[in-house]
Coordinates of C-alpha atoms in Angstrom, one line a residue:
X1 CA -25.4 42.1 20.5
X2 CA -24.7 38.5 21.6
X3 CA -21.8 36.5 20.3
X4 CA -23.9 34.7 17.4
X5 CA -25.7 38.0 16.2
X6 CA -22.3 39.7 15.9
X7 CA -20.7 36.2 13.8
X8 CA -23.8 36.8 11.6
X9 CA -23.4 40.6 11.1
X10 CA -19.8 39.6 10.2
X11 CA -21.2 36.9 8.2
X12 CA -23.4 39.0 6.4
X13 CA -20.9 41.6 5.5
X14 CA -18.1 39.6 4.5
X15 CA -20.0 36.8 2.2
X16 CA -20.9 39.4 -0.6
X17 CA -17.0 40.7 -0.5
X18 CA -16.0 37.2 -1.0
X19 CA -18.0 36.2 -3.4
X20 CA -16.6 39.6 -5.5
X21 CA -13.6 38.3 -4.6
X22 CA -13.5 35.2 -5.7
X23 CA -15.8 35.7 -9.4
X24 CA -12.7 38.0 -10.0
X25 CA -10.2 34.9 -9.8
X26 CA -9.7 32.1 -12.8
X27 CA -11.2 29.2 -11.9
X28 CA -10.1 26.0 -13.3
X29 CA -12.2 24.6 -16.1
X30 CA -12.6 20.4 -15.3
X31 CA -14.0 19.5 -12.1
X32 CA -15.6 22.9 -11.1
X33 CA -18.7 21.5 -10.0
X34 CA -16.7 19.3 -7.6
X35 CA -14.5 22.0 -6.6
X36 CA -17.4 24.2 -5.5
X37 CA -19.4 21.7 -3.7
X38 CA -16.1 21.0 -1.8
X39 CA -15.6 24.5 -1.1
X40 CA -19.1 25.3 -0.1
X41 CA -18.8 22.3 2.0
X42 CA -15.8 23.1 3.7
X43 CA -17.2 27.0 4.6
X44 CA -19.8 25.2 6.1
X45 CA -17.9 22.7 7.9
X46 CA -16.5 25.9 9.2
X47 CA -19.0 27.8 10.2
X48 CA -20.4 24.8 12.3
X49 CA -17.3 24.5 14.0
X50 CA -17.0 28.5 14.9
X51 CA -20.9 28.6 16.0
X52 CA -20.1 25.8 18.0
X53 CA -17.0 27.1 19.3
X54 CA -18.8 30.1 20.0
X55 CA -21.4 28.7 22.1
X56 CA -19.0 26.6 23.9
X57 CA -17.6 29.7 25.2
X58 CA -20.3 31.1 26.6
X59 CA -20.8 27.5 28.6
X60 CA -18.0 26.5 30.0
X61 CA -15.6 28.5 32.6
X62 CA -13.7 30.7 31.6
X63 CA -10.6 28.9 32.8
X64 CA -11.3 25.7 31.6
X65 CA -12.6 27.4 28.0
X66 CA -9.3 28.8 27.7
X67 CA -7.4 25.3 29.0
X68 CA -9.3 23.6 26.1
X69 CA -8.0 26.2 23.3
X70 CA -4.6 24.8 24.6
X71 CA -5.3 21.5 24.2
X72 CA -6.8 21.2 20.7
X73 CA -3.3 22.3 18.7
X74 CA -1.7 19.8 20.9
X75 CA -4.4 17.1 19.9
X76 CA -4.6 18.1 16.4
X77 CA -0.7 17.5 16.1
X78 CA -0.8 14.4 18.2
X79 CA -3.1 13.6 15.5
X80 CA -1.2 14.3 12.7
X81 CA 1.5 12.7 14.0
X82 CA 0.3 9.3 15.0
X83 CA -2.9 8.9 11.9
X84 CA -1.6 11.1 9.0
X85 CA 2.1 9.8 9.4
X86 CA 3.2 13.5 9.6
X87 CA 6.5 14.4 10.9
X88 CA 7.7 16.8 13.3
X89 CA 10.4 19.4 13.1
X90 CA 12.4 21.3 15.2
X91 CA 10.1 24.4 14.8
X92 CA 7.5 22.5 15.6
X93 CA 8.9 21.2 18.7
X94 CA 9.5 24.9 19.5
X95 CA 5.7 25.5 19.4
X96 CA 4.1 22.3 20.4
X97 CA 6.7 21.5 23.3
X98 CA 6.4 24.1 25.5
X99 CA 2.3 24.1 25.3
X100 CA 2.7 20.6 25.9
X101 CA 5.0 21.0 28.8
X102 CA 2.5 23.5 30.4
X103 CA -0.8 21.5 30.4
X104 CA 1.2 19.0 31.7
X105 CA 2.1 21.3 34.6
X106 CA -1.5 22.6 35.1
X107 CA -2.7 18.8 35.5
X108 CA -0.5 18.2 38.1
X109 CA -1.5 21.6 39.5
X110 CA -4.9 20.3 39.5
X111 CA -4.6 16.9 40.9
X112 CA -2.9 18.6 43.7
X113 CA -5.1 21.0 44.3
X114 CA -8.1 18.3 44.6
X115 CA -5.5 15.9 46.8
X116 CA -4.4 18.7 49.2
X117 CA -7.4 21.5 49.1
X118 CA -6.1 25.0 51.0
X119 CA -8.5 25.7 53.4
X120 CA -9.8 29.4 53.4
X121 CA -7.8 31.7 55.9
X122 CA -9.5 32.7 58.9

């Protein structure tokens, strides 16, 4: 089974236990119609974003799939930061720092790499 058939197997299986789940919870009572659309929304916002995320796995290198995964906390707090007026804290400079630090590192690794190319022994 391929990436997307196995998200949709999950899919399948997991929608009906959420849906249990969630009849079972009190749901406010002004606004609900605007609270679902919003929610169905959002899972579909989702979704998009993990088919999507799913494909570009299966496209790109492997190496460079994996540099990207790094990148998008460091953009999504650079974000945060700079648009949403977010702060930062000293746990957060714990997490974000060093990643930040290390794709720093493998760009320089890389512009090296392209300025002075190894060649092959032998």
């Amino acid at each position: 089974m391929n990436t997307p058939g196995a998200l949709a197997l999950e899919l399948a299986t997991l929608v009906p236990v959420a849906i249990v789940l969630a009849s079972l919870q009190p749901w406010p009572t002004t606004g609900t119609t605007q609270l679902v659309i919003g929610l169905l929304t959002i899972g579909l916002v989702s979704a998009a974003a993990l088919l999507l995320y799913l494909r570009a796995s299966e496209l790109l290198p492997f190496g460079l799939f994996g540099l990207l995964t790094y990148v998008e906390p460091v953009l999504l707090a650079v974000v945060s930061i700079t648009i949403l007026g977010e702060s930062l804290t000293p746990v957060d400079l714990l997490t974000y720092g060093p990643i930040s630090v290390a794709l720093c590192l493998l760009g320089i690794e890389n512009a090296t790499a392209r300025r002075f190319p190894v060649a092959p022994p032998g």
